[in-house]
mmCIF file of C-alpha atoms in Angstrom:
data_model
loop_
_atom_site.group_PDB
_atom_site.id
_atom_site.type_symbol
_atom_site.label_atom_id
_atom_site.label_comp_id
_atom_site.label_asym_id
_atom_site.label_seq_id
_atom_site.Cartn_x
_atom_site.Cartn_y
_atom_site.Cartn_z
ATOM 1 C CA UNK A 1 -0.050 -0.126 0.092
ATOM 2 C CA UNK A 2 2.773 2.477 0.895
ATOM 3 C CA UNK A 3 5.087 3.762 -2.154
ATOM 4 C CA UNK A 4 8.165 5.501 -2.309
ATOM 5 C CA UNK A 5 7.978 9.316 -2.006
ATOM 6 C CA UNK A 6 8.983 11.546 -4.578
ATOM 7 C CA UNK A 7 12.080 13.766 -3.653
ATOM 8 C CA UNK A 8 11.368 17.378 -3.268
ATOM 9 C CA UNK A 9 7.417 16.788 -3.278
ATOM 10 C CA UNK A 10 4.746 16.721 -0.587
ATOM 11 C CA UNK A 11 1.491 15.953 -1.673
ATOM 12 C CA UNK A 12 -1.727 14.535 -0.374
ATOM 13 C CA UNK A 13 -0.857 10.892 1.105
ATOM 14 C CA UNK A 14 2.898 11.591 1.666
ATOM 15 C CA UNK A 15 4.046 10.474 4.945
ATOM 16 C CA UNK A 16 6.813 12.486 6.694
ATOM 17 C CA UNK A 17 9.195 12.315 9.771
ATOM 18 C CA UNK A 18 9.353 14.834 12.649
ATOM 19 C CA UNK A 19 5.682 15.499 13.176
ATOM 20 C CA UNK A 20 4.031 16.327 16.309
ATOM 21 C CA UNK A 21 0.990 15.143 18.271
ATOM 22 C CA UNK A 22 -0.308 16.591 21.436
ATOM 23 C CA UNK A 23 -0.623 13.294 23.587
ATOM 24 C CA UNK A 24 2.457 11.723 22.170
ATOM 25 C CA UNK A 25 4.997 14.670 23.072
ATOM 26 C CA UNK A 26 7.869 12.261 23.606
ATOM 27 C CA UNK A 27 7.076 9.592 20.972
ATOM 28 C CA UNK A 28 8.275 9.358 17.148
ATOM 29 C CA UNK A 29 5.549 10.995 15.247
ATOM 30 C CA UNK A 30 4.916 10.831 11.442
ATOM 31 C CA UNK A 31 2.621 13.266 9.341
ATOM 32 C CA UNK A 32 0.332 12.225 6.658
ATOM 33 C CA UNK A 33 -0.318 15.172 4.497
ATOM 34 C CA UNK A 34 -4.111 15.628 3.618
ATOM 35 C CA UNK A 35 -4.373 18.904 1.927
ATOM 36 C CA UNK A 36 -5.825 18.935 -1.507
ATOM 37 C CA UNK A 37 -3.468 17.849 -4.324
ATOM 38 C CA UNK A 38 -4.788 20.715 -6.509
ATOM 39 C CA UNK A 39 -3.983 23.214 -4.028
ATOM 40 C CA UNK A 40 -0.395 21.988 -3.634
ATOM 41 C CA UNK A 41 0.250 21.589 -7.158
ATOM 42 C CA UNK A 42 -1.050 25.533 -7.857
ATOM 43 C CA UNK A 43 0.704 26.468 -4.700
ATOM 44 C CA UNK A 44 -2.640 27.679 -3.111
ATOM 45 C CA UNK A 45 -2.136 26.467 0.479
ATOM 46 C CA UNK A 46 -0.840 28.649 3.367
ATOM 47 C CA UNK A 47 -0.635 25.726 5.485
ATOM 48 C CA UNK A 48 -0.078 22.150 4.869
ATOM 49 C CA UNK A 49 -2.838 19.981 6.870
ATOM 50 C CA UNK A 50 -1.462 16.592 8.099
ATOM 51 C CA UNK A 51 -2.813 13.971 10.251
ATOM 52 C CA UNK A 52 -0.307 12.669 13.006
ATOM 53 C CA UNK A 53 0.738 8.796 12.772
ATOM 54 C CA UNK A 54 2.071 7.041 15.512
ATOM 55 C CA UNK A 55 3.191 3.441 16.380
ATOM 56 C CA UNK A 56 0.823 0.842 17.568
ATOM 57 C CA UNK A 57 2.954 0.322 20.516
ATOM 58 C CA UNK A 58 2.634 3.753 21.378
ATOM 59 C CA UNK A 59 -1.092 3.931 20.745
ATOM 60 C CA UNK A 60 -1.815 0.993 22.829
ATOM 61 C CA UNK A 61 -0.221 2.569 25.733
ATOM 62 C CA UNK A 62 -2.133 5.596 25.229
ATOM 63 C CA UNK A 63 -5.286 5.853 23.351
ATOM 64 C CA UNK A 64 -5.790 2.222 23.106
ATOM 65 C CA UNK A 65 -5.293 1.241 26.691
ATOM 66 C CA UNK A 66 -7.937 4.016 27.633
ATOM 67 C CA UNK A 67 -10.356 2.512 25.358
ATOM 68 C CA UNK A 68 -9.487 -0.946 27.048
ATOM 69 C CA UNK A 69 -9.924 0.258 30.688
ATOM 70 C CA UNK A 70 -13.213 2.036 29.837
ATOM 71 C CA UNK A 71 -14.662 -1.170 28.378
ATOM 72 C CA UNK A 72 -13.442 -3.079 31.326
ATOM 73 C CA UNK A 73 -14.765 -0.970 33.824
ATOM 74 C CA UNK A 74 -18.258 -0.906 32.244
ATOM 75 C CA UNK A 75 -18.245 -4.593 31.822
ATOM 76 C CA UNK A 76 -17.242 -5.057 35.467
ATOM 77 C CA UNK A 77 -19.335 -2.751 36.944
ATOM 78 C CA UNK A 78 -22.139 -4.192 34.885
ATOM 79 C CA UNK A 79 -21.165 -7.693 36.446
ATOM 80 C CA UNK A 80 -21.237 -6.315 39.841
ATOM 81 C CA UNK A 81 -24.641 -4.375 39.406
ATOM 82 C CA UNK A 82 -26.074 -8.113 38.669
ATOM 83 C CA UNK A 83 -24.535 -9.562 41.514
ATOM 84 C CA UNK A 84 -26.205 -6.929 43.680
ATOM 85 C CA UNK A 85 -29.376 -7.469 41.955
ATOM 86 C CA UNK A 86 -29.102 -11.049 42.556
ATOM 87 C CA UNK A 87 -28.699 -10.670 46.140
ATOM 88 C CA UNK A 88 -31.720 -8.385 46.271
ATOM 89 C CA UNK A 89 -29.579 -5.203 46.989
ATOM 90 C CA UNK A 90 -30.497 -1.834 45.352
ATOM 91 C CA UNK A 91 -27.583 -0.540 43.017
ATOM 92 C CA UNK A 92 -28.391 2.823 44.595
ATOM 93 C CA UNK A 93 -26.507 1.576 47.524
ATOM 94 C CA UNK A 94 -23.195 2.607 45.856
ATOM 95 C CA UNK A 95 -24.009 6.166 45.801
ATOM 96 C CA UNK A 96 -23.674 6.476 49.594
ATOM 97 C CA UNK A 97 -21.630 3.448 50.652
ATOM 98 C CA UNK A 98 -18.180 2.227 49.314
ATOM 99 C CA UNK A 99 -18.023 -0.748 47.083
ATOM 100 C CA UNK A 100 -15.713 -2.668 49.500
ATOM 101 C CA UNK A 101 -18.007 -1.629 52.354
ATOM 102 C CA UNK A 102 -21.095 -3.075 50.606
ATOM 103 C CA UNK A 103 -19.706 -6.529 49.949
ATOM 104 C CA UNK A 104 -18.381 -6.673 53.833
ATOM 105 C CA UNK A 105 -21.906 -5.577 54.971
ATOM 106 C CA UNK A 106 -24.246 -7.704 52.832
ATOM 107 C CA UNK A 107 -22.300 -10.645 51.718
ATOM 108 C CA UNK A 108 -19.852 -11.508 54.765
ATOM 109 C CA UNK A 109 -22.224 -10.919 57.478
ATOM 110 C CA UNK A 110 -23.041 -14.125 59.532
ATOM 111 C CA UNK A 111 -26.814 -13.557 59.142
ATOM 112 C CA UNK A 112 -26.385 -13.117 55.203
ATOM 113 C CA UNK A 113 -28.834 -15.396 53.219
ATOM 114 C CA UNK A 114 -27.671 -18.326 51.560
ATOM 115 C CA UNK A 115 -27.784 -16.626 48.116
ATOM 116 C CA UNK A 116 -25.589 -13.751 49.363
ATOM 117 C CA UNK A 117 -23.124 -16.318 50.709
ATOM 118 C CA UNK A 118 -23.116 -17.879 47.565
ATOM 119 C CA UNK A 119 -22.313 -14.793 45.606
ATOM 120 C CA UNK A 120 -19.477 -13.361 48.004
ATOM 121 C CA UNK A 121 -16.784 -14.924 46.432
ATOM 122 C CA UNK A 122 -17.756 -13.454 43.082
ATOM 123 C CA UNK A 123 -18.734 -9.869 44.846
ATOM 124 C CA UNK A 124 -15.183 -9.602 46.263
ATOM 125 C CA UNK A 125 -13.433 -10.417 42.999
ATOM 126 C CA UNK A 126 -15.333 -7.960 41.153
ATOM 127 C CA UNK A 127 -15.020 -5.369 43.689
ATOM 128 C CA UNK A 128 -11.235 -5.803 43.785
ATOM 129 C CA UNK A 129 -10.872 -5.520 40.063
ATOM 130 C CA UNK A 130 -12.804 -2.486 39.882
ATOM 131 C CA UNK A 131 -10.523 -1.031 42.669
ATOM 132 C CA UNK A 132 -7.503 -2.230 40.610
ATOM 133 C CA UNK A 133 -8.806 -0.384 37.601
ATOM 134 C CA UNK A 134 -9.387 2.704 39.542
ATOM 135 C CA UNK A 135 -5.954 2.713 41.109
ATOM 136 C CA UNK A 136 -4.025 2.372 37.818
ATOM 137 C CA UNK A 137 -1.639 5.046 36.869
ATOM 138 C CA UNK A 138 -1.406 5.544 33.271
ATOM 139 C CA UNK A 139 1.810 7.469 33.580
ATOM 140 C CA UNK A 140 3.287 4.500 34.950
ATOM 141 C CA UNK A 141 4.823 1.761 32.306
ATOM 142 C CA UNK A 142 4.539 -1.068 35.104
ATOM 143 C CA UNK A 143 1.039 -0.368 35.716
ATOM 144 C CA UNK A 144 0.021 -0.229 31.844
ATOM 145 C CA UNK A 145 2.032 -3.504 31.179
ATOM 146 C CA UNK A 146 0.032 -5.263 34.126
ATOM 147 C CA UNK A 147 -3.134 -4.257 32.376
ATOM 148 C CA UNK A 148 -2.288 -5.150 28.886
ATOM 149 C CA UNK A 149 -0.666 -8.324 30.022
ATOM 150 C CA UNK A 150 -3.801 -9.243 32.131
ATOM 151 C CA UNK A 151 -6.261 -8.485 29.424
ATOM 152 C CA UNK A 152 -4.321 -9.925 26.283
ATOM 153 C CA UNK A 153 -7.695 -11.477 24.729
ATOM 154 C CA UNK A 154 -9.331 -7.941 24.891
ATOM 155 C CA UNK A 155 -6.039 -6.367 23.526
ATOM 156 C CA UNK A 156 -6.006 -8.762 20.365
ATOM 157 C CA UNK A 157 -9.892 -7.879 19.925
ATOM 158 C CA UNK A 158 -9.179 -4.172 19.940
ATOM 159 C CA UNK A 159 -6.208 -4.646 17.449
ATOM 160 C CA UNK A 160 -8.426 -6.723 15.102
ATOM 161 C CA UNK A 161 -11.157 -3.948 15.342
ATOM 162 C CA UNK A 162 -8.619 -1.243 14.587
ATOM 163 C CA UNK A 163 -7.164 -3.247 11.545
ATOM 164 C CA UNK A 164 -10.654 -3.498 10.257
ATOM 165 C CA UNK A 165 -11.367 0.123 10.585
ATOM 166 C CA UNK A 166 -14.087 -0.274 13.492
ATOM 167 C CA UNK A 167 -12.462 1.949 16.228
ATOM 168 C CA UNK A 168 -13.787 5.369 15.824
ATOM 169 C CA UNK A 169 -11.146 8.258 15.217
ATOM 170 C CA UNK A 170 -8.323 6.028 14.332
ATOM 171 C CA UNK A 171 -6.975 4.200 11.263
ATOM 172 C CA UNK A 172 -4.740 1.239 10.712
ATOM 173 C CA UNK A 173 -1.625 1.515 8.497
ATOM 174 C CA UNK A 174 0.986 -1.518 8.121
ATOM 175 C CA UNK A 175 3.765 0.780 7.602
ATOM 176 C CA UNK A 176 4.875 4.250 6.782
ATOM 177 C CA UNK A 177 7.311 3.252 4.207
ATOM 178 C CA UNK A 178 7.346 1.186 1.208
ATOM 179 C CA UNK A 179 9.121 -1.597 3.161
ATOM 180 C CA UNK A 180 6.695 -3.877 5.141
ATOM 181 C CA UNK A 181 8.122 -3.035 8.681
ATOM 182 C CA UNK A 182 5.240 -5.257 10.374
ATOM 183 C CA UNK A 183 5.372 -3.067 13.427
ATOM 184 C CA UNK A 184 1.909 -1.207 12.753
ATOM 185 C CA UNK A 185 0.860 2.432 12.774
ATOM 186 C CA UNK A 186 -2.159 4.361 13.838
ATOM 187 C CA UNK A 187 -3.304 7.445 12.318
ATOM 188 C CA UNK A 188 -4.924 9.775 14.751
ATOM 189 C CA UNK A 189 -7.978 11.207 12.941
ATOM 190 C CA UNK A 190 -9.102 13.517 15.656
ATOM 191 C CA UNK A 191 -5.538 15.267 16.111
ATOM 192 C CA UNK A 192 -5.228 17.359 12.571
ATOM 193 C CA UNK A 193 -2.116 19.535 12.553
ATOM 194 C CA UNK A 194 -0.317 22.008 9.978
ATOM 195 C CA UNK A 195 3.120 23.050 8.717
ATOM 196 C CA UNK A 196 3.417 26.491 7.316
ATOM 197 C CA UNK A 197 3.988 26.321 3.587
ATOM 198 C CA UNK A 198 7.723 27.428 3.908
ATOM 199 C CA UNK A 199 8.508 24.514 6.409
ATOM 200 C CA UNK A 200 6.358 22.172 4.317
ATOM 201 C CA UNK A 201 8.584 22.854 1.259
ATOM 202 C CA UNK A 202 11.741 22.638 3.382
ATOM 203 C CA UNK A 203 10.589 19.117 4.775
ATOM 204 C CA UNK A 204 10.017 18.191 0.996
ATOM 205 C CA UNK A 205 13.664 18.558 0.152
ATOM 206 C CA UNK A 206 14.681 17.347 3.529
ATOM 207 C CA UNK A 207 15.169 19.520 6.522
ATOM 208 C CA UNK A 208 18.266 18.961 9.142
ATOM 209 C CA UNK A 209 18.042 19.121 12.763
ATOM 210 C CA UNK A 210 18.667 22.819 13.545
ATOM 211 C CA UNK A 211 22.206 23.337 15.316
ATOM 212 C CA UNK A 212 20.525 25.821 17.790
ATOM 213 C CA UNK A 213 16.995 26.200 19.435
ATOM 214 C CA UNK A 214 14.463 27.497 16.700
ATOM 215 C CA UNK A 215 11.334 28.676 18.556
ATOM 216 C CA UNK A 216 9.160 28.939 15.467
ATOM 217 C CA UNK A 217 10.487 25.644 13.825
ATOM 218 C CA UNK A 218 10.190 23.791 17.430
ATOM 219 C CA UNK A 219 6.441 24.617 17.539
ATOM 220 C CA UNK A 220 5.849 22.504 14.273
ATOM 221 C CA UNK A 221 8.566 19.959 14.116
ATOM 222 C CA UNK A 222 10.211 17.702 16.643
ATOM 223 C CA UNK A 223 13.790 16.401 15.872
ATOM 224 C CA UNK A 224 13.785 14.316 19.274
ATOM 225 C CA UNK A 225 14.050 10.757 17.224
ATOM 226 C CA UNK A 226 15.207 11.714 13.846
ATOM 227 C CA UNK A 227 17.960 14.010 12.421
ATOM 228 C CA UNK A 228 16.058 14.738 9.348
ATOM 229 C CA UNK A 229 12.513 16.012 8.508
ATOM 230 C CA UNK A 230 11.782 14.222 5.076
ATOM 231 C CA UNK A 231 8.972 12.499 3.113
ATOM 232 C CA UNK A 232 9.557 8.493 3.697
ATOM 233 C CA UNK A 233 6.425 7.162 1.968
ATOM 234 C CA UNK A 234 3.154 7.848 0.037
ATOM 235 C CA UNK A 235 -0.112 6.581 0.116
ATOM 236 C CA UNK A 236 -1.723 5.919 -3.268
ATOM 237 C CA UNK A 237 -5.117 5.934 -4.396
ATOM 238 C CA UNK A 238 -7.638 4.725 -3.272
ATOM 239 C CA UNK A 239 -6.384 4.154 -0.021
ATOM 240 C CA UNK A 240 -5.712 7.921 0.592
ATOM 241 C CA UNK A 241 -9.152 8.633 -0.490
ATOM 242 C CA UNK A 242 -10.532 5.883 1.961
ATOM 243 C CA UNK A 243 -8.546 7.414 4.719
ATOM 244 C CA UNK A 244 -10.003 10.999 4.098
ATOM 245 C CA UNK A 245 -13.280 9.630 3.838
ATOM 246 C CA UNK A 246 -12.981 8.033 7.096
ATOM 247 C CA UNK A 247 -11.845 11.309 8.453
ATOM 248 C CA UNK A 248 -14.394 13.515 7.097
ATOM 249 C CA UNK A 249 -17.328 11.190 8.453
ATOM 250 C CA UNK A 250 -16.404 11.898 11.914
ATOM 251 C CA UNK A 251 -17.357 15.658 11.346
ATOM 252 C CA UNK A 252 -20.046 15.350 8.730
ATOM 253 C CA UNK A 253 -22.254 13.116 10.733
ATOM 254 C CA UNK A 254 -25.861 14.530 11.331
ATOM 255 C CA UNK A 255 -27.475 13.046 14.574
ATOM 256 C CA UNK A 256 -31.268 12.771 14.592
ATOM 257 C CA UNK A 257 -33.642 11.658 17.483
ATOM 258 C CA UNK A 258 -34.268 7.952 17.569
ATOM 259 C CA UNK A 259 -38.279 7.202 17.081
ATOM 260 C CA UNK A 260 -39.770 6.317 20.694
ATOM 261 C CA UNK A 261 -39.913 2.386 21.278
ATOM 262 C CA UNK A 262 -43.754 2.643 21.591
ATOM 263 C CA UNK A 263 -44.027 4.513 18.044
ATOM 264 C CA UNK A 264 -41.707 1.632 16.557
ATOM 265 C CA UNK A 265 -43.776 -0.947 18.479
ATOM 266 C CA UNK A 266 -46.894 0.365 16.971
ATOM 267 C CA UNK A 267 -45.801 0.749 13.431
ATOM 268 C CA UNK A 268 -44.543 -2.803 13.422
ATOM 269 C CA UNK A 269 -47.531 -4.236 14.935
ATOM 270 C CA UNK A 270 -49.738 -2.809 12.236
ATOM 271 C CA UNK A 271 -51.908 -5.092 10.146
ATOM 272 C CA UNK A 272 -50.265 -4.659 6.645
ATOM 273 C CA UNK A 273 -52.670 -7.018 4.671
ATOM 274 C CA UNK A 274 -54.761 -5.380 1.931
ATOM 275 C CA UNK A 275 -58.585 -6.078 1.580
ATOM 276 C CA UNK A 276 -59.088 -8.730 -0.964
ATOM 277 C CA UNK A 277 -61.153 -7.843 -3.929
ATOM 278 C CA UNK A 278 -63.371 -10.329 -6.138
#
């Protein structure tokens, strides 16, 4: 899918080094140019718009793990609520009493019903898991590694959805060069950025790391991981159009209120048989 770039040219679909992404400040980031080809060809672009591209590994330790933790929290909270209902305990009790106290008070009490005693082990397990999730420090590599290791099945499922373009706001790329690196990359569709035209033209020809601090350049490029800002690949048609379609879809959706369930039920229950005529 990735082709060799053309030296001295940045156009729609070009991948280049030294890009910037707000949530990946200390990571290697590539840029995917999305400005219209005709604007670039006719020099009618004040800025070159691009989408940041990060490695799959870095994505999993940032956006990916947040998705996984949120899914896990919802699933385990739902399971815990189910345990409470099975034990005839109102879930609203959690609004005023800590989770662990609820488990100790209702499930471990010597006067607890047989049903509650039977559910006690599962209630403790879910409460401990939820506490562990809430205590996770996402700035700590050890904590992130623990979670990803403990949820390998969920990690694999998320990556599969990502590759099949079923994870909103992100787009999977196998590589950023014409070589199949097999590392995997992720386009951050919601973090669009730009390069001023002057810098974009310098990047097209290959821009060396500045010998001294350059506040204007530093605000648009990062040389923390690469000595040169330059094109390294190009996404051809129709792949680049599919990426842009996915990108634009996020901002072009029109939300409408759903019909009420009663209305839908009434329509579905209608008699659709026509009166027969002789």
